Amino acid sequence: MTIFVKMNFGTRHIKIFVYGGDHPPPHCHLLRKNGVETRVAIPTMIILTGPKLSKTEENLILDKLEELCDEFETLNPPTH
């Protein structure tokens, strides 16, 4: 299974990723400059793993929420 970054955006200190070949539930990965990662379910914004989001981090995800959801679905189509 190939895993690659499809979406990568954020700030100098925060990066947000969606991976292809990833597992449910739909989520994104928020990586901070210090290497600490939080996985966030999308579109619910529930923290799956890692520390809580700051307001800035939350707003970065919310600003791109529709795109993140679309990309996760495109890269990780449901299997029945």
Short mmCIF file of N, CA and C in Angstrom, two decimals:
data_model
loop_
_atom_site.label_atom_id
_atom_site.label_comp_id
_atom_site.label_asym_id
_atom_site.label_seq_id
_atom_site.Cartn_x
_atom_site.Cartn_y
_atom_site.Cartn_z
N MET A 1 0.85 -1.18 0.00
CA MET A 1 0.00 0.00 0.00
C MET A 1 0.89 1.24 0.00
N THR A 2 0.64 2.12 -0.91
CA THR A 2 1.40 3.36 -1.00
C THR A 2 0.77 4.42 -0.11
N ILE A 3 1.59 5.04 0.71
CA ILE A 3 1.11 6.13 1.55
C ILE A 3 1.85 7.38 1.11
N PHE A 4 1.12 8.40 0.80
CA PHE A 4 1.73 9.65 0.37
C PHE A 4 0.90 10.81 0.86
N VAL A 5 1.53 11.96 0.91
CA VAL A 5 0.83 13.16 1.34
C VAL A 5 0.16 13.78 0.13
N LYS A 6 -1.13 13.99 0.21
CA LYS A 6 -1.86 14.63 -0.87
C LYS A 6 -2.06 16.11 -0.59
N MET A 7 -2.45 16.42 0.64
CA MET A 7 -2.64 17.82 1.01
C MET A 7 -1.61 18.16 2.09
N ASN A 8 -0.96 19.26 1.93
CA ASN A 8 0.02 19.72 2.91
C ASN A 8 -0.10 21.23 2.95
N PHE A 9 -0.62 21.74 4.03
CA PHE A 9 -0.73 23.18 4.18
C PHE A 9 -0.62 23.51 5.64
N GLY A 10 -0.57 24.76 5.95
CA GLY A 10 -0.49 25.18 7.34
C GLY A 10 0.35 26.44 7.44
N THR A 11 1.13 26.51 8.49
CA THR A 11 1.99 27.66 8.73
C THR A 11 3.42 27.17 8.84
N ARG A 12 4.31 28.07 9.19
CA ARG A 12 5.71 27.69 9.38
C ARG A 12 5.86 26.67 10.49
N HIS A 13 4.96 26.68 11.47
CA HIS A 13 5.10 25.83 12.64
C HIS A 13 4.08 24.70 12.71
N ILE A 14 3.12 24.70 11.80
CA ILE A 14 2.05 23.70 11.82
C ILE A 14 1.84 23.19 10.40
N LYS A 15 1.80 21.89 10.24
CA LYS A 15 1.50 21.27 8.94
C LYS A 15 0.31 20.34 9.12
N ILE A 16 -0.56 20.33 8.12
CA ILE A 16 -1.74 19.47 8.14
C ILE A 16 -1.69 18.58 6.91
N PHE A 17 -1.84 17.27 7.14
CA PHE A 17 -1.70 16.28 6.08
C PHE A 17 -2.93 15.40 5.98
N VAL A 18 -3.21 14.94 4.76
CA VAL A 18 -4.13 13.85 4.50
C VAL A 18 -3.32 12.82 3.73
N TYR A 19 -3.38 11.57 4.15
CA TYR A 19 -2.61 10.51 3.51
C TYR A 19 -3.50 9.62 2.66
N GLY A 20 -2.94 9.16 1.55
CA GLY A 20 -3.59 8.13 0.76
C GLY A 20 -3.30 6.77 1.37
N GLY A 21 -4.19 5.83 1.22
CA GLY A 21 -4.00 4.50 1.78
C GLY A 21 -4.17 4.48 3.29
N ASP A 22 -4.87 5.47 3.82
CA ASP A 22 -5.07 5.57 5.27
C ASP A 22 -6.33 4.83 5.67
N HIS A 23 -6.56 4.71 6.94
CA HIS A 23 -7.66 3.92 7.50
C HIS A 23 -8.79 4.82 7.99
N PRO A 24 -10.01 4.25 8.11
CA PRO A 24 -11.11 5.02 8.69
C PRO A 24 -10.86 5.22 10.19
N PRO A 25 -11.54 6.15 10.81
CA PRO A 25 -12.47 7.11 10.24
C PRO A 25 -11.73 8.20 9.48
N PRO A 26 -12.42 8.93 8.62
CA PRO A 26 -11.76 10.03 7.91
C PRO A 26 -11.10 10.98 8.92
N HIS A 27 -9.85 11.32 8.64
CA HIS A 27 -9.11 12.17 9.56
C HIS A 27 -7.96 12.86 8.85
N CYS A 28 -7.42 13.85 9.53
CA CYS A 28 -6.20 14.51 9.06
C CYS A 28 -5.18 14.45 10.19
N HIS A 29 -3.94 14.69 9.81
CA HIS A 29 -2.84 14.68 10.76
C HIS A 29 -2.32 16.11 10.87
N LEU A 30 -2.25 16.63 12.08
CA LEU A 30 -1.69 17.94 12.33
C LEU A 30 -0.35 17.74 13.03
N LEU A 31 0.71 18.21 12.39
CA LEU A 31 2.06 18.04 12.92
C LEU A 31 2.63 19.40 13.29
N ARG A 32 3.08 19.50 14.52
CA ARG A 32 3.66 20.74 15.01
C ARG A 32 5.17 20.73 14.83
N LYS A 33 5.77 21.90 14.86
CA LYS A 33 7.22 22.06 14.66
C LYS A 33 8.02 21.16 15.61
N ASN A 34 7.53 20.98 16.83
CA ASN A 34 8.25 20.16 17.81
C ASN A 34 8.05 18.66 17.59
N GLY A 35 7.36 18.26 16.52
CA GLY A 35 7.16 16.86 16.19
C GLY A 35 5.94 16.21 16.81
N VAL A 36 5.20 16.95 17.61
CA VAL A 36 3.99 16.41 18.25
C VAL A 36 2.86 16.39 17.22
N GLU A 37 2.20 15.26 17.13
CA GLU A 37 1.13 15.07 16.14
C GLU A 37 -0.21 14.86 16.82
N THR A 38 -1.25 15.39 16.20
CA THR A 38 -2.62 15.14 16.62
C THR A 38 -3.39 14.65 15.40
N ARG A 39 -4.13 13.57 15.57
CA ARG A 39 -5.02 13.09 14.51
C ARG A 39 -6.42 13.57 14.84
N VAL A 40 -7.06 14.21 13.84
CA VAL A 40 -8.36 14.83 14.04
C VAL A 40 -9.36 14.23 13.06
N ALA A 41 -10.47 13.70 13.59
CA ALA A 41 -11.54 13.18 12.73
C ALA A 41 -12.17 14.35 11.98
N ILE A 42 -12.45 14.10 10.70
CA ILE A 42 -13.10 15.13 9.89
C ILE A 42 -14.39 14.54 9.34
N PRO A 43 -15.48 15.24 9.36
CA PRO A 43 -15.66 16.64 9.66
C PRO A 43 -15.99 16.95 11.11
N THR A 44 -16.01 15.96 12.00
CA THR A 44 -16.49 16.16 13.36
C THR A 44 -15.55 16.94 14.26
N MET A 45 -14.26 17.00 13.89
CA MET A 45 -13.22 17.70 14.67
C MET A 45 -12.96 17.02 16.02
N ILE A 46 -13.28 15.75 16.14
CA ILE A 46 -13.00 14.99 17.36
C ILE A 46 -11.53 14.59 17.33
N ILE A 47 -10.83 14.79 18.45
CA ILE A 47 -9.43 14.39 18.55
C ILE A 47 -9.37 12.88 18.69
N LEU A 48 -8.64 12.22 17.77
CA LEU A 48 -8.48 10.77 17.82
C LEU A 48 -7.28 10.39 18.66
N THR A 49 -6.18 11.08 18.44
CA THR A 49 -4.96 10.86 19.23
C THR A 49 -4.21 12.17 19.33
N GLY A 50 -3.45 12.31 20.38
CA GLY A 50 -2.61 13.50 20.54
C GLY A 50 -3.27 14.58 21.37
N PRO A 51 -2.51 15.66 21.58
CA PRO A 51 -3.01 16.76 22.42
C PRO A 51 -4.10 17.57 21.73
N LYS A 52 -4.84 18.31 22.56
CA LYS A 52 -5.89 19.19 22.06
C LYS A 52 -5.31 20.22 21.10
N LEU A 53 -6.17 20.75 20.26
CA LEU A 53 -5.78 21.77 19.30
C LEU A 53 -5.86 23.15 19.93
N SER A 54 -4.93 24.02 19.54
CA SER A 54 -5.06 25.42 19.90
C SER A 54 -6.14 26.02 19.00
N LYS A 55 -6.57 27.21 19.31
CA LYS A 55 -7.57 27.89 18.48
C LYS A 55 -7.02 28.09 17.06
N THR A 56 -5.75 28.47 16.95
CA THR A 56 -5.12 28.66 15.63
C THR A 56 -5.13 27.36 14.84
N GLU A 57 -4.76 26.26 15.48
CA GLU A 57 -4.73 24.96 14.82
C GLU A 57 -6.14 24.54 14.38
N GLU A 58 -7.09 24.74 15.27
CA GLU A 58 -8.48 24.40 14.95
C GLU A 58 -8.97 25.21 13.75
N ASN A 59 -8.66 26.50 13.74
CA ASN A 59 -9.09 27.36 12.63
C ASN A 59 -8.44 26.97 11.31
N LEU A 60 -7.17 26.53 11.34
CA LEU A 60 -6.52 26.08 10.11
C LEU A 60 -7.28 24.91 9.50
N ILE A 61 -7.67 23.96 10.33
CA ILE A 61 -8.42 22.80 9.83
C ILE A 61 -9.80 23.23 9.36
N LEU A 62 -10.48 24.03 10.16
CA LEU A 62 -11.83 24.46 9.77
C LEU A 62 -11.84 25.23 8.46
N ASP A 63 -10.80 26.04 8.22
CA ASP A 63 -10.72 26.80 6.97
C ASP A 63 -10.64 25.89 5.74
N LYS A 64 -10.10 24.69 5.89
CA LYS A 64 -9.92 23.77 4.77
C LYS A 64 -10.74 22.49 4.94
N LEU A 65 -11.71 22.51 5.84
CA LEU A 65 -12.42 21.29 6.20
C LEU A 65 -13.06 20.58 5.01
N GLU A 66 -13.74 21.31 4.16
CA GLU A 66 -14.39 20.68 3.00
C GLU A 66 -13.36 20.03 2.08
N GLU A 67 -12.26 20.73 1.83
CA GLU A 67 -11.20 20.17 0.98
C GLU A 67 -10.58 18.93 1.62
N LEU A 68 -10.35 18.97 2.93
CA LEU A 68 -9.77 17.82 3.63
C LEU A 68 -10.69 16.61 3.52
N CYS A 69 -11.98 16.82 3.74
CA CYS A 69 -12.94 15.72 3.63
C CYS A 69 -12.98 15.14 2.22
N ASP A 70 -13.02 16.01 1.23
CA ASP A 70 -13.04 15.57 -0.17
C ASP A 70 -11.78 14.78 -0.51
N GLU A 71 -10.63 15.27 -0.09
CA GLU A 71 -9.37 14.58 -0.40
C GLU A 71 -9.29 13.24 0.31
N PHE A 72 -9.72 13.18 1.55
CA PHE A 72 -9.67 11.89 2.25
C PHE A 72 -10.54 10.88 1.51
N GLU A 73 -11.73 11.29 1.11
CA GLU A 73 -12.63 10.38 0.40
C GLU A 73 -12.06 9.96 -0.95
N THR A 74 -11.44 10.90 -1.66
CA THR A 74 -10.84 10.58 -2.96
C THR A 74 -9.68 9.61 -2.80
N LEU A 75 -8.84 9.83 -1.81
CA LEU A 75 -7.65 9.00 -1.61
C LEU A 75 -7.94 7.68 -0.92
N ASN A 76 -9.05 7.62 -0.21
CA ASN A 76 -9.37 6.44 0.58
C ASN A 76 -10.84 6.06 0.38
N PRO A 77 -11.17 5.62 -0.86
CA PRO A 77 -12.56 5.30 -1.15
C PRO A 77 -13.04 4.15 -0.27
N PRO A 78 -14.32 4.21 0.14
CA PRO A 78 -14.85 3.13 0.98
C PRO A 78 -14.81 1.81 0.25
N THR A 79 -14.52 0.75 0.98
CA THR A 79 -14.56 -0.61 0.42
C THR A 79 -15.71 -1.35 1.05
N HIS A 80 -16.47 -2.01 0.21
CA HIS A 80 -17.66 -2.73 0.73
C HIS A 80 -17.50 -4.20 0.49
#
